[in-house]
Amino acid sequence: RTNCYAWHDAGGLTEQADHLFNRMLNQRREGLEDSTRYVMELVQMMAEGSAARRMPLADIMLTAQYFQYSIRHFEGVSEEMSRKTDWFLPRKKFSPEHMLDSMLTRGGYLFEHEPVFYQYRLLKKALDELSGSQFDTVRSPLPTLSRILAEGDTSAAIPAYRKRLVLTGDLERYDGREVFDTAMATAVRRFQWRHGLESDGKLSPDVCKELSVSGQERMRQILLNMERFRWIPERMEGRYL
């Protein structure tokens, strides 16, 4: 960049610097552990903003943080690490240098276009919703059913399933009733549809198994698949499963 600052202009820190700093402080929303180094030093530098004496160091530190964040976020773990999980599909090609130069030249919002497969964004949304709900603390098992339950049935186990459907966001409210009513059947259908099950509105063994997955385990599944989506190309060509 012809010896120009990447994160400063005549007015001090650029808008892109603020964007990067905010992304670094919210890495858990991307399913990543916080890897930001020298946090207190960065916070102080960002607060000083246009202090000329700190500009060279701040620019170098922000650039280093950019490379660490973008590689971990958009590329994922190393190819060597992914092969240890028996992943042998070609990894996507990603150039953090080209991305940085393009963003700083174009201006505007940093990471406006994220080079990730579209389903990554859906998983990120699901992670946000799960993290903001009470379901992420659920660990208690559900009672075992002796038969498939459908609309109109009664069972002492139904209140427990009602409560779980409220926590998963599929049932609006919990009333403790032991009757499998229309509202519960609708909630079960919604849960089934969201989890790729036959949407017949019945509490079958498959539905009970998925409802019994704890909030922590569901988050682990989401995080694992977010990592895998970092490895594949932004656009898949041809037929794929």
PDB file of N, CA and C in Angstrom, residues 89-141:
ATOM      1  N   LEU A  89     -11.727 -33.816   0.966  1.00  0.00           N
ATOM      2  CA  LEU A  89     -12.177 -32.975  -0.132  1.00  0.00           C
ATOM      3  C   LEU A  89     -11.248 -31.769  -0.270  1.00  0.00           C
ATOM      4  N   PRO A  90     -11.127 -31.218  -1.487  1.00  0.00           N
ATOM      5  CA  PRO A  90     -10.255 -30.046  -1.673  1.00  0.00           C
ATOM      6  C   PRO A  90     -10.714 -28.874  -0.800  1.00  0.00           C
ATOM      7  N   ARG A  91      -9.768 -28.225  -0.140  1.00  0.00           N
ATOM      8  CA  ARG A  91     -10.069 -27.048   0.657  1.00  0.00           C
ATOM      9  C   ARG A  91     -10.171 -25.833  -0.255  1.00  0.00           C
ATOM     10  N   LYS A  92     -10.969 -24.849   0.163  1.00  0.00           N
ATOM     11  CA  LYS A  92     -11.125 -23.649  -0.654  1.00  0.00           C
ATOM     12  C   LYS A  92      -9.840 -22.816  -0.621  1.00  0.00           C
ATOM     13  N   LYS A  93      -9.660 -22.022  -1.657  1.00  0.00           N
ATOM     14  CA  LYS A  93      -8.513 -21.126  -1.744  1.00  0.00           C
ATOM     15  C   LYS A  93      -8.918 -19.765  -1.173  1.00  0.00           C
ATOM     16  N   PHE A  94      -8.134 -19.273  -0.245  1.00  0.00           N
ATOM     17  CA  PHE A  94      -8.449 -18.011   0.405  1.00  0.00           C
ATOM     18  C   PHE A  94      -7.184 -17.179   0.558  1.00  0.00           C
ATOM     19  N   SER A  95      -7.263 -15.918   0.153  1.00  0.00           N
ATOM     20  CA  SER A  95      -6.124 -15.011   0.247  1.00  0.00           C
ATOM     21  C   SER A  95      -6.489 -13.832   1.154  1.00  0.00           C
ATOM     22  N   PRO A  96      -6.039 -13.848   2.410  1.00  0.00           N
ATOM     23  CA  PRO A  96      -6.338 -12.719   3.301  1.00  0.00           C
ATOM     24  C   PRO A  96      -5.694 -11.419   2.819  1.00  0.00           C
ATOM     25  N   GLU A  97      -4.545 -11.534   2.128  1.00  0.00           N
ATOM     26  CA  GLU A  97      -3.881 -10.336   1.615  1.00  0.00           C
ATOM     27  C   GLU A  97      -4.734  -9.640   0.564  1.00  0.00           C
ATOM     28  N   HIS A  98      -5.243 -10.434  -0.386  1.00  0.00           N
ATOM     29  CA  HIS A  98      -6.082  -9.876  -1.450  1.00  0.00           C
ATOM     30  C   HIS A  98      -7.368  -9.294  -0.865  1.00  0.00           C
ATOM     31  N   MET A  99      -7.949  -9.990   0.106  1.00  0.00           N
ATOM     32  CA  MET A  99      -9.190  -9.531   0.714  1.00  0.00           C
ATOM     33  C   MET A  99      -8.980  -8.204   1.434  1.00  0.00           C
ATOM     34  N   LEU A 100      -7.869  -8.089   2.160  1.00  0.00           N
ATOM     35  CA  LEU A 100      -7.586  -6.855   2.891  1.00  0.00           C
ATOM     36  C   LEU A 100      -7.361  -5.699   1.930  1.00  0.00           C
ATOM     37  N   ASP A 101      -6.565  -5.923   0.909  1.00  0.00           N
ATOM     38  CA  ASP A 101      -6.279  -4.855  -0.050  1.00  0.00           C
ATOM     39  C   ASP A 101      -7.548  -4.400  -0.754  1.00  0.00           C
ATOM     40  N   SER A 102      -8.406  -5.366  -1.117  1.00  0.00           N
ATOM     41  CA  SER A 102      -9.655  -5.033  -1.798  1.00  0.00           C
ATOM     42  C   SER A 102     -10.575  -4.224  -0.894  1.00  0.00           C
ATOM     43  N   MET A 103     -10.674  -4.619   0.379  1.00  0.00           N
ATOM     44  CA  MET A 103     -11.570  -3.929   1.300  1.00  0.00           C
ATOM     45  C   MET A 103     -11.094  -2.514   1.596  1.00  0.00           C
ATOM     46  N   LEU A 104      -9.778  -2.369   1.791  1.00  0.00           N
ATOM     47  CA  LEU A 104      -9.261  -1.041   2.125  1.00  0.00           C
ATOM     48  C   LEU A 104      -9.288  -0.106   0.926  1.00  0.00           C
ATOM     49  N   THR A 105      -9.129  -0.658  -0.269  1.00  0.00           N
ATOM     50  CA  THR A 105      -9.183   0.163  -1.483  1.00  0.00           C
ATOM     51  C   THR A 105     -10.613   0.599  -1.780  1.00  0.00           C
ATOM     52  N   ARG A 106     -11.558  -0.339  -1.597  1.00  0.00           N
ATOM     53  CA  ARG A 106     -12.950  -0.064  -1.914  1.00  0.00           C
ATOM     54  C   ARG A 106     -13.603   0.809  -0.860  1.00  0.00           C
ATOM     55  N   GLY A 107     -13.162   0.642   0.393  1.00  0.00           N
ATOM     56  CA  GLY A 107     -13.787   1.377   1.476  1.00  0.00           C
ATOM     57  C   GLY A 107     -15.088   0.721   1.905  1.00  0.00           C
ATOM     58  N   GLY A 108     -15.804   1.365   2.798  1.00  0.00           N
ATOM     59  CA  GLY A 108     -17.074   0.817   3.257  1.00  0.00           C
ATOM     60  C   GLY A 108     -16.887  -0.165   4.387  1.00  0.00           C
ATOM     61  N   TYR A 109     -17.904  -0.985   4.606  1.00  0.00           N
ATOM     62  CA  TYR A 109     -17.933  -1.885   5.751  1.00  0.00           C
ATOM     63  C   TYR A 109     -16.924  -3.019   5.574  1.00  0.00           C
ATOM     64  N   LEU A 110     -16.124  -3.251   6.612  1.00  0.00           N
ATOM     65  CA  LEU A 110     -15.166  -4.347   6.580  1.00  0.00           C
ATOM     66  C   LEU A 110     -15.914  -5.683   6.623  1.00  0.00           C
ATOM     67  N   PHE A 111     -15.457  -6.647   5.836  1.00  0.00           N
ATOM     68  CA  PHE A 111     -16.088  -7.965   5.750  1.00  0.00           C
ATOM     69  C   PHE A 111     -17.515  -7.874   5.223  1.00  0.00           C
ATOM     70  N   GLU A 112     -17.769  -6.857   4.367  1.00  0.00           N
ATOM     71  CA  GLU A 112     -19.114  -6.729   3.784  1.00  0.00           C
ATOM     72  C   GLU A 112     -19.495  -7.983   3.015  1.00  0.00           C
ATOM     73  N   HIS A 113     -18.503  -8.553   2.334  1.00  0.00           N
ATOM     74  CA  HIS A 113     -18.735  -9.820   1.630  1.00  0.00           C
ATOM     75  C   HIS A 113     -17.853 -10.878   2.273  1.00  0.00           C
ATOM     76  N   GLU A 114     -18.465 -11.835   2.935  1.00  0.00           N
ATOM     77  CA  GLU A 114     -17.712 -12.883   3.611  1.00  0.00           C
ATOM     78  C   GLU A 114     -17.612 -14.102   2.701  1.00  0.00           C
ATOM     79  N   PRO A 115     -16.393 -14.586   2.427  1.00  0.00           N
ATOM     80  CA  PRO A 115     -16.207 -15.725   1.518  1.00  0.00           C
ATOM     81  C   PRO A 115     -16.507 -17.063   2.181  1.00  0.00           C
ATOM     82  N   VAL A 116     -17.767 -17.266   2.558  1.00  0.00           N
ATOM     83  CA  VAL A 116     -18.173 -18.513   3.193  1.00  0.00           C
ATOM     84  C   VAL A 116     -19.411 -19.058   2.495  1.00  0.00           C
ATOM     85  N   PHE A 117     -19.592 -20.370   2.554  1.00  0.00           N
ATOM     86  CA  PHE A 117     -20.754 -21.031   1.980  1.00  0.00           C
ATOM     87  C   PHE A 117     -22.011 -20.506   2.678  1.00  0.00           C
ATOM     88  N   TYR A 118     -23.106 -20.342   1.914  1.00  0.00           N
ATOM     89  CA  TYR A 118     -24.282 -19.645   2.446  1.00  0.00           C
ATOM     90  C   TYR A 118     -24.857 -20.324   3.686  1.00  0.00           C
ATOM     91  N   GLN A 119     -24.709 -21.640   3.805  1.00  0.00           N
ATOM     92  CA  GLN A 119     -25.277 -22.325   4.964  1.00  0.00           C
ATOM     93  C   GLN A 119     -24.526 -21.980   6.249  1.00  0.00           C
ATOM     94  N   TYR A 120     -23.307 -21.471   6.110  1.00  0.00           N
ATOM     95  CA  TYR A 120     -22.570 -21.006   7.285  1.00  0.00           C
ATOM     96  C   TYR A 120     -23.349 -19.890   7.979  1.00  0.00           C
ATOM     97  N   ARG A 121     -23.912 -18.981   7.179  1.00  0.00           N
ATOM     98  CA  ARG A 121     -24.664 -17.864   7.755  1.00  0.00           C
ATOM     99  C   ARG A 121     -25.926 -18.355   8.470  1.00  0.00           C
ATOM    100  N   LEU A 122     -26.539 -19.398   7.934  1.00  0.00           N
ATOM    101  CA  LEU A 122     -27.730 -19.955   8.590  1.00  0.00           C
ATOM    102  C   LEU A 122     -27.359 -20.586   9.925  1.00  0.00           C
ATOM    103  N   LEU A 123     -26.201 -21.261   9.972  1.00  0.00           N
ATOM    104  CA  LEU A 123     -25.754 -21.855  11.225  1.00  0.00           C
ATOM    105  C   LEU A 123     -25.387 -20.775  12.240  1.00  0.00           C
ATOM    106  N   LYS A 124     -24.789 -19.703  11.765  1.00  0.00           N
ATOM    107  CA  LYS A 124     -24.450 -18.590  12.651  1.00  0.00           C
ATOM    108  C   LYS A 124     -25.720 -18.002  13.262  1.00  0.00           C
ATOM    109  N   LYS A 125     -26.755 -17.867  12.455  1.00  0.00           N
ATOM    110  CA  LYS A 125     -28.045 -17.356  12.948  1.00  0.00           C
ATOM    111  C   LYS A 125     -28.621 -18.306  13.992  1.00  0.00           C
ATOM    112  N   ALA A 126     -28.534 -19.612  13.708  1.00  0.00           N
ATOM    113  CA  ALA A 126     -29.042 -20.611  14.658  1.00  0.00           C
ATOM    114  C   ALA A 126     -28.246 -20.569  15.961  1.00  0.00           C
ATOM    115  N   LEU A 127     -26.940 -20.355  15.869  1.00  0.00           N
ATOM    116  CA  LEU A 127     -26.101 -20.275  17.066  1.00  0.00           C
ATOM    117  C   LEU A 127     -26.482 -19.055  17.899  1.00  0.00           C
ATOM    118  N   ASP A 128     -26.740 -17.931  17.232  1.00  0.00           N
ATOM    119  CA  ASP A 128     -27.171 -16.718  17.938  1.00  0.00           C
ATOM    120  C   ASP A 128     -28.477 -16.965  18.686  1.00  0.00           C
ATOM    121  N   GLU A 129     -29.426 -17.607  17.998  1.00  0.00           N
ATOM    122  CA  GLU A 129     -30.732 -17.855  18.607  1.00  0.00           C
ATOM    123  C   GLU A 129     -30.614 -18.816  19.788  1.00  0.00           C
ATOM    124  N   LEU A 130     -29.782 -19.843  19.625  1.00  0.00           N
ATOM    125  CA  LEU A 130     -29.619 -20.824  20.698  1.00  0.00           C
ATOM    126  C   LEU A 130     -28.895 -20.216  21.894  1.00  0.00           C
ATOM    127  N   SER A 131     -27.896 -19.388  21.616  1.00  0.00           N
ATOM    128  CA  SER A 131     -27.136 -18.762  22.694  1.00  0.00           C
ATOM    129  C   SER A 131     -27.982 -17.770  23.475  1.00  0.00           C
ATOM    130  N   GLY A 132     -28.984 -17.208  22.812  1.00  0.00           N
ATOM    131  CA  GLY A 132     -29.837 -16.229  23.479  1.00  0.00           C
ATOM    132  C   GLY A 132     -31.071 -16.832  24.111  1.00  0.00           C
ATOM    133  N   SER A 133     -31.168 -18.156  24.134  1.00  0.00           N
ATOM    134  CA  SER A 133     -32.342 -18.815  24.711  1.00  0.00           C
ATOM    135  C   SER A 133     -31.940 -19.590  25.962  1.00  0.00           C
ATOM    136  N   GLN A 134     -32.944 -20.109  26.649  1.00  0.00           N
ATOM    137  CA  GLN A 134     -32.684 -20.927  27.834  1.00  0.00           C
ATOM    138  C   GLN A 134     -32.338 -22.363  27.467  1.00  0.00           C
ATOM    139  N   PHE A 135     -32.548 -22.719  26.193  1.00  0.00           N
ATOM    140  CA  PHE A 135     -32.333 -24.106  25.793  1.00  0.00           C
ATOM    141  C   PHE A 135     -30.869 -24.512  25.899  1.00  0.00           C
ATOM    142  N   ASP A 136     -29.943 -23.545  25.798  1.00  0.00           N
ATOM    143  CA  ASP A 136     -28.531 -23.914  25.842  1.00  0.00           C
ATOM    144  C   ASP A 136     -28.118 -24.442  27.219  1.00  0.00           C
ATOM    145  N   THR A 137     -28.978 -24.291  28.236  1.00  0.00           N
ATOM    146  CA  THR A 137     -28.665 -24.816  29.569  1.00  0.00           C
ATOM    147  C   THR A 137     -29.347 -26.152  29.841  1.00  0.00           C
ATOM    148  N   VAL A 138     -30.165 -26.634  28.889  1.00  0.00           N
ATOM    149  CA  VAL A 138     -30.929 -27.869  29.096  1.00  0.00           C
ATOM    150  C   VAL A 138     -30.020 -29.093  29.048  1.00  0.00           C
ATOM    151  N   ARG A 139     -30.055 -29.880  30.093  1.00  0.00           N
ATOM    152  CA  ARG A 139     -29.274 -31.120  30.135  1.00  0.00           C
ATOM    153  C   ARG A 139     -30.095 -32.304  30.643  1.00  0.00           C
ATOM    154  N   SER A 140     -31.280 -32.047  31.210  1.00  0.00           N
ATOM    155  CA  SER A 140     -32.080 -33.110  31.811  1.00  0.00           C
ATOM    156  C   SER A 140     -32.734 -33.980  30.743  1.00  0.00           C
ATOM    157  N   PRO A 141     -32.757 -35.315  30.934  1.00  0.00           N
ATOM    158  CA  PRO A 141     -33.377 -36.219  29.952  1.00  0.00           C
ATOM    159  C   PRO A 141     -34.898 -36.135  30.006  1.00  0.00           C
TER     160      PRO A 141
END
